[in-house]
């Protein structure tokens, strides 16, 4: 059985933002059996010697598959898709396009969006945040404008089929769901809503909230 090392306890401010959600959603979409090994982040479990043997960067998530250990969400999602033959096309060029959009989500969209959400979360604890935020919003806007145009004639990133690239992109976009950054991008917002309407995502959030002991709906 697959084992996912995910969060068992986190600071309440980041509930719904943690990256284990990306793998959990994928596992639910695939319908494969798995178990979650919850880690207590505030208690320092990610810095234990045992966990650092799995991930030297002390990050979540980690996937273990019968002794095979894999880290980094993009790599994990592509591995699961390749392993099951689902959420990814069968042909080489189709798989390459999914890989392309996984990289785009993590390398093009996420850098400015993640910085924006961290500024908003830290508030006054980040003394330069208010000065840096407008420039980051502009940076994000350039990428979101391109994504808005790309989604003009496509329901999902690579066409008609929902793939692991859409899971990564949606969870990246969710980082700024309360920041007003997506307000001027109706197709991007509709795309996010379309992906989040999937039953597997709803199951993922419900189980996640229960595991963290978070109030129902707090991860949404």
mmCIF file of C-alpha atoms in Angstrom:
data_model
loop_
_atom_site.group_PDB
_atom_site.id
_atom_site.type_symbol
_atom_site.label_atom_id
_atom_site.label_comp_id
_atom_site.label_asym_id
_atom_site.label_seq_id
_atom_site.Cartn_x
_atom_site.Cartn_y
_atom_site.Cartn_z
ATOM 1 C CA UNK A 1 0.000 0.000 0.000
ATOM 2 C CA UNK A 2 1.099 3.547 -0.700
ATOM 3 C CA UNK A 3 2.027 5.642 2.314
ATOM 4 C CA UNK A 4 1.830 9.416 2.197
ATOM 5 C CA UNK A 5 3.703 11.377 4.820
ATOM 6 C CA UNK A 6 1.524 14.425 5.239
ATOM 7 C CA UNK A 7 0.548 16.862 7.937
ATOM 8 C CA UNK A 8 -1.184 15.709 11.082
ATOM 9 C CA UNK A 9 -1.023 19.103 12.768
ATOM 10 C CA UNK A 10 -0.146 22.552 11.417
ATOM 11 C CA UNK A 11 -0.567 26.203 12.301
ATOM 12 C CA UNK A 12 -4.210 27.108 11.709
ATOM 13 C CA UNK A 13 -3.197 29.900 9.295
ATOM 14 C CA UNK A 14 -2.018 27.424 6.665
ATOM 15 C CA UNK A 15 -4.893 24.948 6.830
ATOM 16 C CA UNK A 16 -5.951 24.382 3.221
ATOM 17 C CA UNK A 17 -2.654 25.616 1.787
ATOM 18 C CA UNK A 18 -0.322 22.710 2.574
ATOM 19 C CA UNK A 19 1.197 20.834 -0.328
ATOM 20 C CA UNK A 20 0.226 17.364 0.834
ATOM 21 C CA UNK A 21 -3.245 18.272 -0.466
ATOM 22 C CA UNK A 22 -1.910 17.934 -4.011
ATOM 23 C CA UNK A 23 -0.969 14.312 -3.510
ATOM 24 C CA UNK A 24 -4.054 13.511 -1.450
ATOM 25 C CA UNK A 25 -6.273 14.849 -4.240
ATOM 26 C CA UNK A 26 -4.415 12.771 -6.819
ATOM 27 C CA UNK A 27 -4.768 9.615 -4.740
ATOM 28 C CA UNK A 28 -8.489 10.238 -4.358
ATOM 29 C CA UNK A 29 -8.884 10.800 -8.096
ATOM 30 C CA UNK A 30 -7.050 7.548 -8.798
ATOM 31 C CA UNK A 31 -8.997 5.571 -6.211
ATOM 32 C CA UNK A 32 -5.949 3.578 -5.139
ATOM 33 C CA UNK A 33 -5.527 2.326 -1.556
ATOM 34 C CA UNK A 34 -3.236 4.450 0.592
ATOM 35 C CA UNK A 35 -2.622 5.467 4.151
ATOM 36 C CA UNK A 36 -1.559 8.791 5.604
ATOM 37 C CA UNK A 37 1.223 9.092 8.160
ATOM 38 C CA UNK A 38 0.426 12.389 9.841
ATOM 39 C CA UNK A 39 3.306 14.539 11.063
ATOM 40 C CA UNK A 40 3.101 17.106 13.830
ATOM 41 C CA UNK A 41 4.782 20.165 12.329
ATOM 42 C CA UNK A 42 4.634 22.471 15.394
ATOM 43 C CA UNK A 43 6.170 19.709 17.516
ATOM 44 C CA UNK A 44 9.146 19.440 15.149
ATOM 45 C CA UNK A 45 8.544 15.993 13.693
ATOM 46 C CA UNK A 46 9.719 17.146 10.263
ATOM 47 C CA UNK A 47 13.166 17.834 11.736
ATOM 48 C CA UNK A 48 13.610 14.390 13.264
ATOM 49 C CA UNK A 49 16.512 12.235 12.043
ATOM 50 C CA UNK A 50 14.055 9.540 10.983
ATOM 51 C CA UNK A 51 12.093 11.885 8.754
ATOM 52 C CA UNK A 52 15.177 13.577 7.326
ATOM 53 C CA UNK A 53 16.262 10.181 6.036
ATOM 54 C CA UNK A 54 13.122 10.277 3.887
ATOM 55 C CA UNK A 55 13.400 13.939 2.940
ATOM 56 C CA UNK A 56 16.669 15.746 3.645
ATOM 57 C CA UNK A 57 14.874 19.104 3.185
ATOM 58 C CA UNK A 58 12.433 18.299 6.025
ATOM 59 C CA UNK A 59 9.461 19.030 3.801
ATOM 60 C CA UNK A 60 6.036 17.487 3.285
ATOM 61 C CA UNK A 61 4.876 15.459 1.436
ATOM 62 C CA UNK A 62 6.798 12.227 0.978
ATOM 63 C CA UNK A 63 5.425 9.209 -0.871
ATOM 64 C CA UNK A 64 6.567 5.685 -0.040
ATOM 65 C CA UNK A 65 5.671 2.872 -2.412
ATOM 66 C CA UNK A 66 6.863 -0.529 -1.175
ATOM 67 C CA UNK A 67 10.220 0.876 -0.072
ATOM 68 C CA UNK A 68 10.572 3.343 -2.930
ATOM 69 C CA UNK A 69 10.665 6.890 -1.539
ATOM 70 C CA UNK A 70 9.844 9.994 -3.556
ATOM 71 C CA UNK A 71 9.667 13.666 -2.617
ATOM 72 C CA UNK A 72 8.573 16.908 -4.376
ATOM 73 C CA UNK A 73 4.917 17.238 -5.269
ATOM 74 C CA UNK A 74 5.408 17.571 -9.021
ATOM 75 C CA UNK A 75 7.509 14.417 -9.156
ATOM 76 C CA UNK A 76 5.066 12.518 -6.952
ATOM 77 C CA UNK A 77 2.040 13.426 -9.067
ATOM 78 C CA UNK A 78 3.767 12.456 -12.299
ATOM 79 C CA UNK A 79 4.933 9.185 -10.733
ATOM 80 C CA UNK A 80 1.411 8.277 -9.623
ATOM 81 C CA UNK A 81 0.022 9.140 -13.044
ATOM 82 C CA UNK A 82 2.667 7.036 -14.802
ATOM 83 C CA UNK A 83 2.249 4.167 -12.329
ATOM 84 C CA UNK A 84 -1.509 3.943 -12.838
ATOM 85 C CA UNK A 85 -1.742 5.121 -16.436
ATOM 86 C CA UNK A 86 -4.379 7.660 -15.414
ATOM 87 C CA UNK A 87 -4.595 11.458 -15.260
ATOM 88 C CA UNK A 88 -2.005 11.551 -18.038
ATOM 89 C CA UNK A 89 -2.144 10.695 -21.758
ATOM 90 C CA UNK A 90 -0.730 7.449 -23.069
ATOM 91 C CA UNK A 91 1.336 8.992 -25.862
ATOM 92 C CA UNK A 92 4.763 10.541 -25.366
ATOM 93 C CA UNK A 93 3.893 14.010 -26.631
ATOM 94 C CA UNK A 94 0.705 14.099 -24.583
ATOM 95 C CA UNK A 95 2.663 13.197 -21.452
ATOM 96 C CA UNK A 96 5.222 15.868 -22.312
ATOM 97 C CA UNK A 97 2.471 18.499 -22.440
ATOM 98 C CA UNK A 98 1.229 17.454 -18.993
ATOM 99 C CA UNK A 99 4.784 17.647 -17.685
ATOM 100 C CA UNK A 100 5.143 21.086 -19.283
ATOM 101 C CA UNK A 101 2.107 22.401 -17.415
ATOM 102 C CA UNK A 102 3.216 20.844 -14.149
ATOM 103 C CA UNK A 103 6.442 22.823 -14.481
ATOM 104 C CA UNK A 104 4.510 25.950 -15.444
ATOM 105 C CA UNK A 105 2.352 25.712 -12.331
ATOM 106 C CA UNK A 106 5.336 25.270 -10.023
ATOM 107 C CA UNK A 107 7.932 27.464 -11.750
ATOM 108 C CA UNK A 108 5.959 30.234 -13.450
ATOM 109 C CA UNK A 109 2.762 30.729 -11.441
ATOM 110 C CA UNK A 110 3.691 29.666 -7.934
ATOM 111 C CA UNK A 111 6.743 31.895 -7.209
ATOM 112 C CA UNK A 112 4.852 35.216 -7.161
ATOM 113 C CA UNK A 113 1.615 33.743 -5.782
ATOM 114 C CA UNK A 114 3.355 32.046 -2.881
ATOM 115 C CA UNK A 115 5.181 35.233 -1.963
ATOM 116 C CA UNK A 116 1.914 37.175 -2.002
ATOM 117 C CA UNK A 117 0.159 34.733 0.306
ATOM 118 C CA UNK A 118 3.138 34.707 2.687
ATOM 119 C CA UNK A 119 3.083 38.507 2.885
ATOM 120 C CA UNK A 120 -0.633 38.382 3.664
ATOM 121 C CA UNK A 121 -0.181 35.663 6.287
ATOM 122 C CA UNK A 122 2.723 37.376 8.030
ATOM 123 C CA UNK A 123 1.192 40.847 8.038
ATOM 124 C CA UNK A 124 3.140 43.245 10.246
ATOM 125 C CA UNK A 125 5.721 40.532 10.940
ATOM 126 C CA UNK A 126 7.050 41.178 7.415
ATOM 127 C CA UNK A 127 8.211 44.826 7.553
ATOM 128 C CA UNK A 128 8.816 45.088 3.795
ATOM 129 C CA UNK A 129 5.790 43.073 2.683
ATOM 130 C CA UNK A 130 3.524 46.021 1.933
ATOM 131 C CA UNK A 131 6.224 47.553 -0.286
ATOM 132 C CA UNK A 132 6.929 44.340 -2.193
ATOM 133 C CA UNK A 133 3.349 43.181 -2.672
ATOM 134 C CA UNK A 134 2.322 45.493 -5.582
ATOM 135 C CA UNK A 135 5.286 44.397 -7.685
ATOM 136 C CA UNK A 136 4.521 40.744 -6.950
ATOM 137 C CA UNK A 137 0.896 41.280 -7.969
ATOM 138 C CA UNK A 138 2.117 42.726 -11.267
ATOM 139 C CA UNK A 139 4.439 39.752 -11.763
ATOM 140 C CA UNK A 140 1.583 37.348 -11.032
ATOM 141 C CA UNK A 141 -0.694 39.324 -13.341
ATOM 142 C CA UNK A 142 1.563 38.755 -16.328
ATOM 143 C CA UNK A 143 1.434 34.986 -15.815
ATOM 144 C CA UNK A 144 -2.284 34.993 -15.073
ATOM 145 C CA UNK A 145 -2.983 37.016 -18.230
ATOM 146 C CA UNK A 146 -1.251 34.329 -20.292
ATOM 147 C CA UNK A 147 -3.166 31.593 -18.479
ATOM 148 C CA UNK A 148 -6.446 33.475 -18.992
ATOM 149 C CA UNK A 149 -5.820 33.534 -22.734
ATOM 150 C CA UNK A 150 -4.756 29.878 -22.802
ATOM 151 C CA UNK A 151 -8.021 28.796 -21.175
ATOM 152 C CA UNK A 152 -10.113 30.675 -23.743
ATOM 153 C CA UNK A 153 -10.915 27.510 -25.708
ATOM 154 C CA UNK A 154 -9.841 24.774 -23.287
ATOM 155 C CA UNK A 155 -11.667 23.454 -20.222
ATOM 156 C CA UNK A 156 -8.392 22.083 -18.835
ATOM 157 C CA UNK A 157 -4.731 22.865 -19.381
ATOM 158 C CA UNK A 158 -4.044 20.268 -22.049
ATOM 159 C CA UNK A 159 -7.505 20.184 -23.594
ATOM 160 C CA UNK A 160 -10.619 18.201 -22.720
ATOM 161 C CA UNK A 161 -9.065 15.830 -20.179
ATOM 162 C CA UNK A 162 -8.388 16.598 -16.509
ATOM 163 C CA UNK A 163 -4.804 15.652 -15.607
ATOM 164 C CA UNK A 164 -2.305 15.916 -12.777
ATOM 165 C CA UNK A 165 -1.225 19.248 -14.267
ATOM 166 C CA UNK A 166 -4.670 20.613 -13.401
ATOM 167 C CA UNK A 167 -4.296 19.383 -9.830
ATOM 168 C CA UNK A 168 -1.016 21.247 -9.474
ATOM 169 C CA UNK A 169 -2.289 24.399 -11.166
ATOM 170 C CA UNK A 170 -5.499 24.511 -9.128
ATOM 171 C CA UNK A 171 -3.715 24.060 -5.818
ATOM 172 C CA UNK A 172 -1.255 26.791 -6.784
ATOM 173 C CA UNK A 173 -4.101 29.167 -7.687
ATOM 174 C CA UNK A 174 -5.802 28.367 -4.380
ATOM 175 C CA UNK A 175 -2.907 29.959 -2.544
ATOM 176 C CA UNK A 176 -4.307 33.402 -3.381
ATOM 177 C CA UNK A 177 -7.998 32.540 -3.261
ATOM 178 C CA UNK A 178 -8.567 35.158 -0.552
ATOM 179 C CA UNK A 179 -6.058 37.737 -1.805
ATOM 180 C CA UNK A 180 -8.068 39.337 -4.609
ATOM 181 C CA UNK A 181 -5.378 38.445 -7.137
ATOM 182 C CA UNK A 182 -7.684 36.366 -9.337
ATOM 183 C CA UNK A 183 -10.519 38.891 -9.449
ATOM 184 C CA UNK A 184 -9.644 40.232 -12.892
ATOM 185 C CA UNK A 185 -9.293 36.799 -14.476
ATOM 186 C CA UNK A 186 -12.750 35.265 -14.981
ATOM 187 C CA UNK A 187 -11.637 32.276 -17.042
ATOM 188 C CA UNK A 188 -8.907 31.399 -14.552
ATOM 189 C CA UNK A 189 -11.394 31.699 -11.701
ATOM 190 C CA UNK A 190 -13.959 29.567 -13.539
ATOM 191 C CA UNK A 191 -11.266 26.978 -14.281
ATOM 192 C CA UNK A 192 -10.341 26.789 -10.610
ATOM 193 C CA UNK A 193 -13.988 26.411 -9.613
ATOM 194 C CA UNK A 194 -14.496 23.708 -12.253
ATOM 195 C CA UNK A 195 -11.587 21.687 -10.919
ATOM 196 C CA UNK A 196 -12.563 22.153 -7.284
ATOM 197 C CA UNK A 197 -16.099 20.932 -8.032
ATOM 198 C CA UNK A 198 -14.765 17.423 -8.608
ATOM 199 C CA UNK A 199 -15.996 14.885 -6.026
ATOM 200 C CA UNK A 200 -12.446 13.673 -5.330
ATOM 201 C CA UNK A 201 -11.411 17.163 -4.229
ATOM 202 C CA UNK A 202 -14.369 17.424 -1.871
ATOM 203 C CA UNK A 203 -13.506 14.039 -0.343
ATOM 204 C CA UNK A 204 -9.903 15.156 -0.005
ATOM 205 C CA UNK A 205 -10.813 18.300 1.921
ATOM 206 C CA UNK A 206 -13.228 16.515 4.247
ATOM 207 C CA UNK A 207 -10.661 13.867 5.228
ATOM 208 C CA UNK A 208 -7.931 16.513 5.538
ATOM 209 C CA UNK A 209 -9.982 18.674 7.895
ATOM 210 C CA UNK A 210 -10.864 15.670 10.023
ATOM 211 C CA UNK A 211 -7.239 14.553 10.282
ATOM 212 C CA UNK A 212 -6.050 18.019 11.292
ATOM 213 C CA UNK A 213 -8.944 18.514 13.672
ATOM 214 C CA UNK A 214 -9.853 21.666 11.736
ATOM 215 C CA UNK A 215 -13.397 23.065 11.632
ATOM 216 C CA UNK A 216 -15.497 21.822 8.738
ATOM 217 C CA UNK A 217 -15.080 24.143 5.763
ATOM 218 C CA UNK A 218 -11.940 25.838 7.096
ATOM 219 C CA UNK A 219 -9.740 24.383 4.336
ATOM 220 C CA UNK A 220 -11.959 25.671 1.570
#
